[in-house]
Coordinates of C-alpha atoms in Angstrom, one line a residue:
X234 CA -32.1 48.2 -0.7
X235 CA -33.6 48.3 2.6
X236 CA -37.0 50.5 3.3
X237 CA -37.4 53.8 5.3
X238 CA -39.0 52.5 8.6
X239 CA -40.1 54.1 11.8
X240 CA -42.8 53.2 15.0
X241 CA -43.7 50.3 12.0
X242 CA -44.7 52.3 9.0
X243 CA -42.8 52.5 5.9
X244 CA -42.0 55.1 3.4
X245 CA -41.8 55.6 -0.4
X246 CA -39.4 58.1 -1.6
X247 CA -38.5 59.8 -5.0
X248 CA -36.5 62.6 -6.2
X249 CA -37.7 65.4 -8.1
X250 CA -35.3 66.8 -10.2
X251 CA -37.1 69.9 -10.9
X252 CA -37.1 71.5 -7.4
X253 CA -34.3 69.2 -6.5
X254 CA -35.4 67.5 -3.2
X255 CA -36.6 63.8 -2.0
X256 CA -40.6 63.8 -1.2
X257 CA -41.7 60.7 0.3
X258 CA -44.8 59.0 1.2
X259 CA -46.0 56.3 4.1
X260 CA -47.1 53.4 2.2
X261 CA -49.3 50.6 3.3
X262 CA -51.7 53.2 5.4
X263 CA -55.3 54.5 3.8
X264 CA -54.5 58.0 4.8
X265 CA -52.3 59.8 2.6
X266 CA -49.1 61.4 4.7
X267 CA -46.4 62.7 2.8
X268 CA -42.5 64.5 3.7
X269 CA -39.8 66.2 2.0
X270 CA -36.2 66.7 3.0
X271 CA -33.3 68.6 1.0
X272 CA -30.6 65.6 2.2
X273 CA -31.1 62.5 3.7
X274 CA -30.8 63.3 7.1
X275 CA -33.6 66.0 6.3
X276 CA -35.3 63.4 4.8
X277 CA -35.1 61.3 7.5
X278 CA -35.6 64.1 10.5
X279 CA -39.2 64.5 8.3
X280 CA -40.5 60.9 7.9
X281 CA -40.1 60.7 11.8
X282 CA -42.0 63.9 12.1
X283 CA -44.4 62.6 9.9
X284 CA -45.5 59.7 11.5
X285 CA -45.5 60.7 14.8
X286 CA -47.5 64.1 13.7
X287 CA -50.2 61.4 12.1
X288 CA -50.3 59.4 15.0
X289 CA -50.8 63.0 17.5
X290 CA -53.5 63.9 14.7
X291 CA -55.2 60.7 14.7
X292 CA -55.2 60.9 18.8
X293 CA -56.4 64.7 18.8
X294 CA -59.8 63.4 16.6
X295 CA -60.5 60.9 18.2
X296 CA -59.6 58.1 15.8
X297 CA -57.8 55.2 15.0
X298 CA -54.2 55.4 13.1
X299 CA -54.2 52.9 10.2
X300 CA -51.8 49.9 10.6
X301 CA -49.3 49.2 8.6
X302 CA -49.1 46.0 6.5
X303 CA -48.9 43.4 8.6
X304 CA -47.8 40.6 6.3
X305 CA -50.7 38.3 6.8
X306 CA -51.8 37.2 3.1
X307 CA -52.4 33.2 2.6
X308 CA -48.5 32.5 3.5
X309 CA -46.7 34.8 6.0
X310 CA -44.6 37.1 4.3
X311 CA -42.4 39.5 6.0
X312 CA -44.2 43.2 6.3
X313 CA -41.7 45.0 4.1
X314 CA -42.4 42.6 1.0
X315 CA -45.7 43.6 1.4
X316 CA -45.6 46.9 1.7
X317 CA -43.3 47.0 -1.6
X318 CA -46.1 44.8 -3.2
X319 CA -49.0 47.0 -2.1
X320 CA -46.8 49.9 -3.5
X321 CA -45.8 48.7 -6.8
X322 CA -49.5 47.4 -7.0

Protein backbone atom coordinates (compact mmCIF):
# COMPACT_ATOMS: atom_id res chain seq x y z
CA UNK A 1 0.00 0.00 0.00
CA UNK A 2 1.54 3.04 -1.13
CA UNK A 3 1.44 6.46 1.22
CA UNK A 4 -0.63 9.72 0.62
CA UNK A 5 2.20 12.16 -0.65
CA UNK A 6 2.19 15.70 -1.76
CA UNK A 7 5.14 18.88 -2.14
CA UNK A 8 7.15 15.82 0.08
CA UNK A 9 5.05 15.31 3.17
CA UNK A 10 3.18 12.27 3.96
CA UNK A 11 -0.16 11.47 5.47
CA UNK A 12 -1.71 9.07 7.93
CA UNK A 13 -5.21 8.25 7.47
CA UNK A 14 -8.01 6.32 9.42
CA UNK A 15 -11.69 5.91 9.25
CA UNK A 16 -13.99 6.63 11.89
CA UNK A 17 -16.88 4.66 11.82
CA UNK A 18 -18.86 6.72 14.09
CA UNK A 19 -19.21 9.96 12.03
CA UNK A 20 -18.32 7.98 9.01
CA UNK A 21 -15.46 9.92 7.23
CA UNK A 22 -11.47 9.48 6.69
CA UNK A 23 -9.37 12.11 9.00
CA UNK A 24 -5.87 12.06 8.31
CA UNK A 25 -2.69 13.44 9.62
CA UNK A 26 0.93 14.68 8.03
CA UNK A 27 3.31 12.45 9.64
CA UNK A 28 7.01 12.94 10.04
CA UNK A 29 6.52 17.03 10.76
CA UNK A 30 6.62 18.38 14.66
CA UNK A 31 3.63 20.50 13.97
CA UNK A 32 0.45 18.76 14.13
CA UNK A 33 -1.82 19.35 10.77
CA UNK A 34 -4.70 17.32 10.34
CA UNK A 35 -7.72 16.78 7.24
CA UNK A 36 -10.94 15.06 6.67
CA UNK A 37 -12.67 14.12 3.56
CA UNK A 38 -16.17 12.20 3.09
CA UNK A 39 -14.55 10.08 -0.20
CA UNK A 40 -11.25 9.77 -1.39
CA UNK A 41 -11.17 12.33 -3.72
CA UNK A 42 -12.37 14.66 -0.73
CA UNK A 43 -9.81 13.26 1.11
CA UNK A 44 -7.30 13.88 -1.24
CA UNK A 45 -8.61 17.56 -2.37
CA UNK A 46 -7.94 18.18 1.67
CA UNK A 47 -4.45 16.77 2.26
CA UNK A 48 -3.38 19.07 -0.63
CA UNK A 49 -5.10 21.96 1.05
CA UNK A 50 -3.52 21.02 4.08
CA UNK A 51 -0.12 21.22 3.30
CA UNK A 52 -0.08 24.01 1.19
CA UNK A 53 -2.28 26.01 3.89
CA UNK A 54 0.75 24.93 6.50
CA UNK A 55 3.35 25.92 4.27
CA UNK A 56 1.22 29.72 3.56
CA UNK A 57 0.93 29.73 7.49
CA UNK A 58 4.35 29.02 8.19
CA UNK A 59 5.39 31.88 5.47
CA UNK A 60 2.72 34.43 7.03
CA UNK A 61 4.82 34.09 10.68
CA UNK A 62 7.65 34.17 9.70
CA UNK A 63 8.95 30.69 10.23
CA UNK A 64 10.31 27.77 9.00
CA UNK A 65 7.89 24.63 7.73
CA UNK A 66 9.22 21.43 9.31
CA UNK A 67 10.82 18.84 6.77
CA UNK A 68 9.69 15.82 6.20
CA UNK A 69 11.63 12.67 6.93
CA UNK A 70 14.38 12.68 4.96
CA UNK A 71 15.52 9.08 5.27
CA UNK A 72 19.00 9.82 6.60
CA UNK A 73 19.35 7.23 9.73
CA UNK A 74 22.86 5.19 9.85
CA UNK A 75 21.92 3.39 6.30
CA UNK A 76 19.85 5.33 3.73
CA UNK A 77 16.49 4.29 3.77
CA UNK A 78 13.90 5.49 1.38
CA UNK A 79 11.75 8.47 3.08
CA UNK A 80 8.49 6.63 3.13
CA UNK A 81 9.91 3.66 5.26
CA UNK A 82 10.76 6.18 7.52
CA UNK A 83 7.95 8.07 7.84
CA UNK A 84 5.90 4.65 8.39
CA UNK A 85 8.60 3.86 11.17
CA UNK A 86 8.38 7.30 12.87
CA UNK A 87 4.53 6.59 12.71
CA UNK A 88 4.14 3.25 14.06
CA UNK A 89 6.94 4.39 16.65
Amino acid sequence: MKAMKYKGYFAKVEFDAEDRIFVGHIIGIKDVVGFHGESVEELEQSFREAVDNYLVACKKLNQKPNKPYSGNLMLRIPSEIHAAVAAAA
